[in-house]
């Protein structure tokens, strides 16, 4: 087996060269190659972390804006509802006042009309009484009955109050 | 080994020969060292040329370099812990050097430098000296406590201490023999079956048809050897990490 031929001078020199080559490879990798890889990996990790942070910030900003919009919408809705309620209250009071005014005017008109009617009736009744008295006097004259004018008027009045209603 | 007068020469592939002409001959530079140089150059090429773009989204070579870095970084962190960071360059160099040696050796006509017990033993001794130095530097005299676990009954000391010392001293041996034996076995098998292909193909009219069988075996073996090449480099690296963990934490 050539591997066990330790008499071969190449065996020893091979090991010396192995140490030289391995040591040199270790030196190059440790001082030049591996730090470069590490820096690239760190750079990437930092970049990814920064991007993630930026994304998180953007998300937070978006959520804040959304909340703001929601708050604004809610405020606007509340304002609108308050305005509607106020307008409705206003309209109700106004219409109530109008209705009351109209009712009062109508009531006044009705009262006035009733008064006129009453006055007219009273006038008519008064006129009727006069006419009834005159008629009664005339009929008594025709019948040639002398009667005091006061008695005739009293009798007419009595008859009017009894049958007038 | 001799079959029908023709020798199956499975071992001459491990012969050392001077490389790089007269200069190499004069300084004892062998083809084994040439392949070490090539694999070292490929490793540096992969790690430096592959990372040259420093891209945020890596290309193919950069991905390969980064996965190799991440693979060993994870291994070192998982096995040794945060204190293991300073051993990372060493474990990385060790893993890549063995992995590239194993893989390069699978190419036809290539020399597998990990198939020499002297080479693997030197690698294992580097690990052994490192773990012992680290343990003594970190723990001083308390390092001797490693050979007698705390809480063990004192009357067991005569048994435990020699066992622990032997197991500690056998680490470089098991490390080196495992790698060496795996690589030699694989390459001998490849060579034997490859020789069968040639020998059977020369057996007249039916020869080539029979020769397909060892060829098929060799195709499967190459795939298997790629696995072994990776696995042995991985085993070497992870055992180094485990030993470093023991050195840093003393159990």
Short mmCIF file of C-alpha atoms in Angstrom, two decimals:
data_model
loop_
_atom_site.label_atom_id
_atom_site.label_comp_id
_atom_site.label_asym_id
_atom_site.label_seq_id
_atom_site.Cartn_x
_atom_site.Cartn_y
_atom_site.Cartn_z
CA UNK A 1 0.00 0.00 0.00
CA UNK A 2 1.73 3.21 -1.10
CA UNK A 3 0.13 5.12 1.77
CA UNK A 4 2.14 3.11 4.28
CA UNK A 5 5.47 3.41 2.47
CA UNK A 6 6.99 5.78 4.98
CA UNK A 7 10.47 5.21 3.56
CA UNK A 8 9.44 7.28 0.56
CA UNK A 9 11.02 10.75 0.97
CA UNK A 10 8.03 12.27 -0.85
CA UNK A 11 5.85 11.21 2.09
CA UNK A 12 7.48 13.70 4.43
CA UNK A 13 7.82 16.53 1.93
CA UNK A 14 4.17 16.05 1.01
CA UNK A 15 3.17 16.69 4.61
CA UNK A 16 5.32 19.81 4.81
CA UNK A 17 3.66 21.11 1.66
CA UNK A 18 0.28 20.14 3.13
CA UNK A 19 0.94 22.32 6.17
CA UNK A 20 2.12 25.20 3.98
CA UNK A 21 -0.86 25.00 1.62
CA UNK A 22 -3.42 24.47 4.39
CA UNK A 23 -1.95 27.31 6.43
CA UNK A 24 -1.94 29.64 3.45
CA UNK A 25 -5.52 28.68 2.55
CA UNK A 26 -6.58 29.30 6.15
CA UNK A 27 -4.84 32.67 6.12
CA UNK A 28 -6.46 33.78 2.85
CA UNK A 29 -9.93 32.57 3.83
CA UNK A 30 -9.80 34.03 7.34
CA UNK A 31 -8.45 37.43 6.34
CA UNK A 32 -9.90 38.06 2.90
CA UNK A 33 -12.59 35.68 1.70
CA UNK A 34 -14.75 35.07 4.77
CA UNK A 35 -14.98 38.69 6.00
CA UNK A 36 -16.20 39.61 2.54
CA UNK A 37 -18.95 36.99 2.68
CA UNK A 38 -19.84 38.08 6.20
CA UNK A 39 -20.08 41.72 5.12
CA UNK A 40 -22.34 40.81 2.19
CA UNK A 41 -24.58 38.75 4.47
CA UNK A 42 -24.68 41.52 7.10
CA UNK A 43 -25.45 44.07 4.42
CA UNK A 44 -28.34 41.95 3.20
CA UNK A 45 -29.64 41.37 6.71
CA UNK A 46 -29.45 45.11 7.41
CA UNK A 47 -31.18 45.91 4.14
CA UNK A 48 -33.95 43.41 4.85
CA UNK A 49 -34.37 44.75 8.38
CA UNK A 50 -34.49 48.33 7.09
CA UNK A 51 -37.04 47.39 4.43
CA UNK A 52 -39.13 45.58 7.01
CA UNK A 53 -38.99 48.61 9.29
CA UNK A 54 -39.99 50.89 6.43
CA UNK A 55 -42.87 48.59 5.59
CA UNK A 56 -43.93 48.53 9.24
CA UNK A 57 -43.76 52.33 9.40
CA UNK A 58 -45.80 52.64 6.22
CA UNK A 59 -48.36 50.23 7.62
CA UNK A 60 -48.58 52.23 10.84
CA UNK A 61 -48.95 55.47 8.88
CA UNK A 62 -51.67 53.88 6.76
CA UNK A 63 -53.49 52.65 9.83
CA UNK A 64 -53.24 56.11 11.41
CA UNK A 65 -54.62 57.71 8.25
CA UNK A 66 -57.43 55.16 8.18
CA UNK A 67 -58.26 55.89 11.82
CA UNK A 68 -58.22 59.60 11.05
CA UNK A 69 -60.60 59.11 8.14
CA UNK A 70 -62.88 57.00 10.32
CA UNK A 71 -62.86 59.66 13.04
CA UNK A 72 -63.56 62.39 10.49
CA UNK A 73 -66.41 60.38 9.01
CA UNK A 74 -67.89 59.75 12.44
CA UNK A 75 -67.58 63.43 13.34
CA UNK A 76 -69.19 64.48 10.08
CA UNK A 77 -72.01 62.01 10.58
CA UNK A 78 -72.62 63.21 14.13
CA UNK A 79 -72.61 66.81 12.93
CA UNK A 80 -75.03 66.02 10.16
CA UNK A 81 -77.34 64.21 12.57
CA UNK A 82 -77.21 67.11 15.00
CA UNK A 83 -78.03 69.49 12.17
CA UNK A 84 -80.94 67.30 11.07
CA UNK A 85 -82.25 67.08 14.62
CA UNK A 86 -81.91 70.84 15.08
CA UNK A 87 -83.65 71.53 11.79
CA UNK A 88 -86.43 69.13 12.67
CA UNK A 89 -86.88 70.69 16.11
CA UNK A 90 -86.90 74.14 14.53
CA UNK A 91 -89.43 73.10 11.95
CA UNK A 92 -91.58 71.46 14.61
CA UNK A 93 -91.56 74.53 16.84
CA UNK A 94 -92.20 76.75 13.87
CA UNK A 95 -95.06 74.64 12.64
CA UNK A 96 -96.48 74.38 16.16
CA UNK A 97 -96.32 78.15 16.52
CA UNK A 98 -97.96 78.58 13.13
CA UNK A 99 -100.64 76.09 14.01
CA UNK A 100 -101.27 77.85 17.31
CA UNK A 101 -101.45 81.21 15.54
CA UNK A 102 -103.84 79.87 12.94
CA UNK A 103 -105.94 78.21 15.64
CA UNK A 104 -106.07 81.45 17.60
CA UNK A 105 -107.06 83.41 14.51
CA UNK A 106 -109.68 80.90 13.56
CA UNK A 107 -110.98 80.82 17.12
CA UNK A 108 -111.16 84.61 17.07
CA UNK A 109 -112.93 84.55 13.71
CA UNK A 110 -115.32 81.87 14.97
CA UNK A 111 -115.97 83.87 18.12
CA UNK A 112 -116.51 87.00 16.08
CA UNK A 113 -118.79 85.19 13.71
CA UNK A 114 -120.72 83.68 16.58
CA UNK A 115 -121.02 87.10 18.11
CA UNK A 116 -122.28 88.53 14.83
CA UNK A 117 -124.71 85.68 14.51
CA UNK A 118 -125.87 86.23 18.07
CA UNK A 119 -126.12 89.97 17.49
CA UNK A 120 -127.99 89.39 14.29
CA UNK A 121 -130.34 87.00 16.00
CA UNK A 122 -130.79 89.28 18.92
CA UNK A 123 -131.44 92.10 16.52
CA UNK A 124 -133.78 89.90 14.60
CA UNK A 125 -135.47 88.78 17.75
CA UNK A 126 -135.72 92.36 18.93
CA UNK A 127 -137.15 93.38 15.59
CA UNK A 128 -139.49 90.41 15.77
CA UNK A 129 -140.64 91.43 19.20
CA UNK A 130 -141.27 94.93 17.95
CA UNK A 131 -143.13 93.56 14.99
CA UNK A 132 -145.03 91.11 17.28
CA UNK A 133 -145.94 93.94 19.61
CA UNK A 134 -147.10 96.11 16.72
CA UNK A 135 -149.02 93.21 15.27
CA UNK A 136 -150.58 92.46 18.64
CA UNK A 137 -151.50 96.14 19.08
CA UNK A 138 -152.87 96.23 15.56
CA UNK A 139 -154.92 93.08 16.17
CA UNK A 140 -156.20 94.46 19.47
CA UNK A 141 -157.08 97.70 17.69
CA UNK A 142 -159.01 95.79 15.13
CA UNK A 143 -160.73 93.86 17.81
CA UNK A 144 -161.33 97.19 19.48
CA UNK A 145 -159.76 96.09 22.70
CA UNK A 146 -158.10 98.74 24.71
CA UNK A 147 -155.02 97.49 26.41
CA UNK A 148 -152.09 99.31 27.93
CA UNK A 149 -149.02 99.15 25.72
CA UNK A 150 -146.94 97.85 28.62
CA UNK A 151 -149.11 94.78 29.08
CA UNK A 152 -148.94 93.97 25.39
CA UNK A 153 -145.16 94.20 25.38
CA UNK A 154 -144.90 92.03 28.50
CA UNK A 155 -147.17 89.40 26.97
CA UNK A 156 -145.21 89.36 23.75
CA UNK A 157 -141.98 89.04 25.70
CA UNK A 158 -143.37 86.14 27.73
CA UNK A 159 -144.49 84.33 24.61
CA UNK A 160 -141.16 84.95 22.96
CA UNK A 161 -139.17 83.54 25.86
CA UNK A 162 -141.42 80.52 26.16
CA UNK A 163 -141.53 79.52 22.49
CA UNK A 164 -138.50 81.30 21.12
CA UNK A 165 -136.09 78.59 21.96
CA UNK B 1 -4.73 -9.59 -6.71
CA UNK B 2 -4.34 -11.38 -9.98
CA UNK B 3 -7.02 -12.55 -12.35
CA UNK B 4 -6.11 -14.72 -15.34
CA UNK B 5 -2.57 -13.46 -15.31
CA UNK B 6 -3.57 -9.83 -15.62
CA UNK B 7 -3.13 -7.95 -12.37
CA UNK B 8 -5.83 -5.67 -11.08
CA UNK B 9 -3.73 -2.75 -10.02
CA UNK B 10 -6.01 -0.92 -7.62
CA UNK B 11 -3.34 0.63 -5.43
CA UNK B 12 -0.96 2.35 -7.83
CA UNK B 13 -3.42 5.25 -8.00
CA UNK B 14 -2.21 6.16 -4.52
CA UNK B 15 1.49 6.29 -5.51
CA UNK B 16 3.19 9.58 -4.84
CA UNK B 17 5.04 11.16 -7.75
CA UNK B 18 6.82 14.47 -8.05
CA UNK B 19 4.84 17.17 -9.81
CA UNK B 20 5.71 20.43 -11.56
CA UNK B 21 8.81 19.07 -13.27
CA UNK B 22 12.36 19.55 -12.03
CA UNK B 23 11.48 22.35 -9.61
CA UNK B 24 8.81 20.22 -7.96
CA UNK B 25 11.16 17.27 -7.83
CA UNK B 26 13.85 19.30 -6.09
CA UNK B 27 11.49 20.55 -3.34
CA UNK B 28 9.59 17.26 -3.00
CA UNK B 29 6.36 18.77 -4.40
CA UNK B 30 4.09 15.79 -5.19
CA UNK B 31 0.96 15.49 -7.31
CA UNK B 32 -0.88 15.22 -3.99
CA UNK B 33 0.28 18.75 -3.16
CA UNK B 34 -0.64 19.88 -6.65
CA UNK B 35 -4.23 18.79 -6.03
CA UNK B 36 -4.18 20.48 -2.64
CA UNK B 37 -3.09 23.64 -4.42
CA UNK B 38 -5.84 23.23 -7.04
CA UNK B 39 -8.56 22.66 -4.46
CA UNK B 40 -7.28 25.57 -2.38
CA UNK B 41 -7.35 27.73 -5.50
CA UNK B 42 -10.89 26.58 -6.31
CA UNK B 43 -12.04 27.34 -2.76
CA UNK B 44 -10.55 30.84 -2.89
CA UNK B 45 -11.99 31.30 -6.37
CA UNK B 46 -15.45 30.24 -5.20
CA UNK B 47 -15.38 32.42 -2.10
CA UNK B 48 -13.82 35.53 -3.67
CA UNK B 49 -14.68 35.47 -7.37
CA UNK B 50 -18.13 34.03 -6.57
CA UNK B 51 -18.81 36.89 -4.15
CA UNK B 52 -17.37 39.60 -6.41
CA UNK B 53 -20.75 41.18 -7.23
CA UNK B 54 -21.71 41.51 -3.55
CA UNK B 55 -25.28 41.25 -4.83
CA UNK B 56 -28.28 41.63 -2.56
CA UNK B 57 -29.99 38.92 -4.62
CA UNK B 58 -27.22 36.38 -5.18
CA UNK B 59 -26.44 34.66 -8.45
CA UNK B 60 -25.51 30.99 -8.76
CA UNK B 61 -21.88 31.18 -7.66
CA UNK B 62 -22.66 33.62 -4.89
CA UNK B 63 -25.48 31.37 -3.66
CA UNK B 64 -23.08 28.45 -3.55
CA UNK B 65 -20.48 30.45 -1.63
CA UNK B 66 -23.10 31.77 0.75
CA UNK B 67 -24.65 28.36 1.36
CA UNK B 68 -21.21 26.91 2.13
CA UNK B 69 -20.62 29.78 4.53
CA UNK B 70 -24.06 29.44 6.10
CA UNK B 71 -23.78 25.66 6.37
CA UNK B 72 -20.58 25.77 8.40
CA UNK B 73 -21.70 28.87 10.31
CA UNK B 74 -24.86 27.08 11.44
CA UNK B 75 -22.89 23.96 12.33
CA UNK B 76 -20.36 25.89 14.41
CA UNK B 77 -23.08 27.89 16.16
CA UNK B 78 -25.21 24.83 16.87
CA UNK B 79 -22.35 22.66 18.11
CA UNK B 80 -20.10 25.11 19.94
CA UNK B 81 -22.39 28.04 20.61
CA UNK B 82 -21.65 31.74 20.43
CA UNK B 83 -18.06 31.20 21.67
CA UNK B 84 -17.50 29.08 18.56
CA UNK B 85 -17.50 32.10 16.25
CA UNK B 86 -13.73 32.47 16.41
CA UNK B 87 -13.23 28.86 15.32
CA UNK B 88 -15.43 29.35 12.29
CA UNK B 89 -12.61 30.21 9.82
CA UNK B 90 -10.70 27.10 10.90
CA UNK B 91 -13.67 24.73 10.65
CA UNK B 92 -14.63 26.29 7.33
CA UNK B 93 -11.13 25.86 5.89
CA UNK B 94 -10.98 22.29 7.19
CA UNK B 95 -14.37 21.34 5.75
CA UNK B 96 -13.81 22.94 2.35
CA UNK B 97 -10.28 21.57 2.02
CA UNK B 98 -11.41 18.00 2.73
CA UNK B 99 -14.60 18.32 0.67
CA UNK B 100 -12.76 19.64 -2.39
CA UNK B 101 -10.05 17.00 -1.94
CA UNK B 102 -12.65 14.24 -1.86
CA UNK B 103 -14.60 15.64 -4.81
CA UNK B 104 -11.57 16.40 -6.98
CA UNK B 105 -10.34 12.85 -6.38
CA UNK B 106 -13.44 11.50 -8.11
CA UNK B 107 -12.36 12.94 -11.46
CA UNK B 108 -10.59 10.45 -13.71
CA UNK B 109 -6.78 10.60 -13.45
CA UNK B 110 -7.04 12.89 -10.43
CA UNK B 111 -5.18 12.18 -7.22
CA UNK B 112 -7.17 11.99 -3.97
CA UNK B 113 -5.00 13.60 -1.32
CA UNK B 114 -7.41 12.55 1.45
CA UNK B 115 -6.66 8.90 0.62
CA UNK B 116 -3.32 9.09 2.42
CA UNK B 117 -3.36 8.19 6.10
CA UNK B 118 -0.40 10.49 6.72
CA UNK B 119 -2.34 13.43 5.28
CA UNK B 120 -5.55 12.73 7.21
CA UNK B 121 -3.54 12.10 10.36
CA UNK B 122 -1.81 15.46 10.05
CA UNK B 123 -5.22 17.11 9.65
CA UNK B 124 -6.52 15.24 12.68
CA UNK B 125 -3.42 16.19 14.67
CA UNK B 126 -3.98 19.86 13.81
CA UNK B 127 -7.49 19.47 15.26
CA UNK B 128 -6.15 17.57 18.27
CA UNK B 129 -3.48 20.15 19.05
CA UNK B 130 -6.04 22.92 18.60
CA UNK B 131 -8.64 21.42 20.95
CA UNK B 132 -6.03 20.61 23.58
CA UNK B 133 -4.48 24.08 23.38
CA UNK B 134 -7.89 25.76 23.55
CA UNK B 135 -8.95 23.65 26.53
CA UNK B 136 -5.74 24.33 28.46
CA UNK B 137 -5.78 28.04 27.63
CA UNK B 138 -9.41 28.44 28.67
CA UNK B 139 -9.45 26.19 31.73
CA UNK B 140 -5.85 25.70 32.86
CA UNK B 141 -5.60 22.96 35.45
CA UNK B 142 -9.34 22.41 35.44
CA UNK B 143 -8.85 20.82 32.03
CA UNK B 144 -7.64 17.70 33.86
CA UNK B 145 -11.13 17.47 35.36
CA UNK B 146 -12.28 16.58 31.89
CA UNK B 147 -10.90 13.10 32.41
CA UNK B 148 -12.93 12.54 35.55
CA UNK B 149 -16.52 13.75 35.25
CA UNK B 150 -17.93 15.54 38.28
CA UNK B 151 -20.30 13.51 40.44
CA UNK B 152 -18.83 10.13 39.50
CA UNK B 153 -18.05 7.93 42.51
CA UNK B 154 -14.41 8.27 43.49
CA UNK B 155 -13.77 4.51 43.57
CA UNK B 156 -14.54 4.44 39.83
CA UNK B 157 -11.62 6.77 39.15
CA UNK B 158 -9.11 3.99 38.35
CA UNK B 159 -11.45 2.81 35.58
CA UNK B 160 -12.88 6.10 34.31
CA UNK B 161 -9.67 8.09 34.07
CA UNK B 162 -7.75 5.64 31.83
CA UNK B 163 -10.84 5.15 29.68
CA UNK B 164 -11.30 8.89 29.27
CA UNK B 165 -7.61 9.41 28.48
CA UNK B 166 -7.60 6.64 25.91
CA UNK B 167 -10.77 7.93 24.30
CA UNK B 168 -9.31 11.43 24.21
CA UNK B 169 -6.05 10.24 22.66
CA UNK B 170 -7.84 8.05 20.14
CA UNK B 171 -9.71 11.03 18.68
CA UNK B 172 -7.08 11.94 16.06
CA UNK B 173 -6.71 8.26 15.17
CA UNK B 174 -10.43 7.67 14.64
CA UNK B 175 -10.76 10.96 12.77
CA UNK B 176 -7.92 10.20 10.39
CA UNK B 177 -8.67 6.51 9.83
CA UNK B 178 -12.36 7.15 9.14
CA UNK B 179 -11.62 9.61 6.33
CA UNK B 180 -8.68 7.68 4.94
CA UNK B 181 -10.47 4.30 4.94
CA UNK B 182 -13.59 5.67 3.31
CA UNK B 183 -11.69 7.33 0.51
CA UNK B 184 -9.37 4.37 -0.11
CA UNK B 185 -12.22 1.87 -0.10
CA UNK B 186 -14.22 3.91 -2.56
CA UNK B 187 -11.36 4.46 -4.95
CA UNK B 188 -10.21 0.85 -4.81
CA UNK B 189 -13.73 -0.32 -5.61
CA UNK B 190 -14.02 2.11 -8.50
CA UNK B 191 -10.68 0.97 -9.84
CA UNK B 192 -11.47 -2.74 -9.46
CA UNK B 193 -14.80 -2.49 -11.24
CA UNK B 194 -13.30 -0.26 -13.91
CA UNK B 195 -10.65 -2.90 -14.51
CA UNK B 196 -13.37 -5.55 -14.74
CA UNK B 197 -15.01 -3.52 -17.48
CA UNK B 198 -11.82 -3.53 -19.53
CA UNK B 199 -11.03 -7.18 -18.86
CA UNK B 200 -14.54 -8.46 -19.59
CA UNK B 201 -14.80 -6.35 -22.72
CA UNK B 202 -11.80 -8.24 -24.09
CA UNK B 203 -13.44 -11.67 -23.71
CA UNK B 204 -14.54 -12.14 -27.30
CA UNK B 205 -18.01 -11.50 -28.73
CA UNK B 206 -20.11 -11.66 -25.54
CA UNK B 207 -17.55 -9.70 -23.54
CA UNK B 208 -18.89 -6.21 -24.13
CA UNK B 209 -22.37 -7.31 -23.04
CA UNK B 210 -21.10 -8.76 -19.78
CA UNK B 211 -18.90 -5.69 -19.27
CA UNK B 212 -22.04 -3.57 -18.99
CA UNK B 213 -22.62 -5.02 -15.52
CA UNK B 214 -19.49 -3.72 -13.77
CA UNK B 215 -19.95 -0.48 -15.71
CA UNK B 216 -23.43 -0.10 -14.23
CA UNK B 217 -22.00 -0.84 -10.79
CA UNK B 218 -19.38 1.86 -11.34
CA UNK B 219 -22.02 4.39 -12.35
CA UNK B 220 -23.88 3.69 -9.11
CA UNK B 221 -20.61 3.74 -7.18
CA UNK B 222 -19.68 7.18 -8.47
CA UNK B 223 -22.97 8.53 -7.19
CA UNK B 224 -22.37 6.79 -3.91
CA UNK B 225 -18.83 8.16 -3.73
CA UNK B 226 -20.08 11.71 -4.22
CA UNK B 227 -22.27 11.16 -1.18
CA UNK B 228 -19.37 9.67 0.77
CA UNK B 229 -17.09 12.53 -0.26
CA UNK B 230 -19.53 15.05 1.16
CA UNK B 231 -20.42 12.95 4.18
CA UNK B 232 -16.83 12.37 5.25
CA UNK B 233 -15.98 16.04 4.99
CA UNK B 234 -19.12 16.77 7.01
CA UNK B 235 -18.26 14.15 9.62
CA UNK B 236 -14.73 15.48 9.96
CA UNK B 237 -16.02 19.03 10.40
CA UNK B 238 -18.81 18.18 12.82
CA UNK B 239 -16.54 16.00 14.97
CA UNK B 240 -14.09 18.89 15.07
CA UNK B 241 -16.94 21.10 16.23
CA UNK B 242 -17.96 18.59 18.90
CA UNK B 243 -14.38 18.35 20.16
CA UNK B 244 -14.14 22.12 20.18
CA UNK B 245 -17.36 22.22 22.19
CA UNK B 246 -15.78 19.87 24.74
CA UNK B 247 -12.67 22.03 24.81
CA UNK B 248 -14.66 25.23 25.35
CA UNK B 249 -17.24 23.90 27.80
CA UNK B 250 -15.50 20.81 29.30
CA UNK B 251 -18.47 18.43 28.77
#
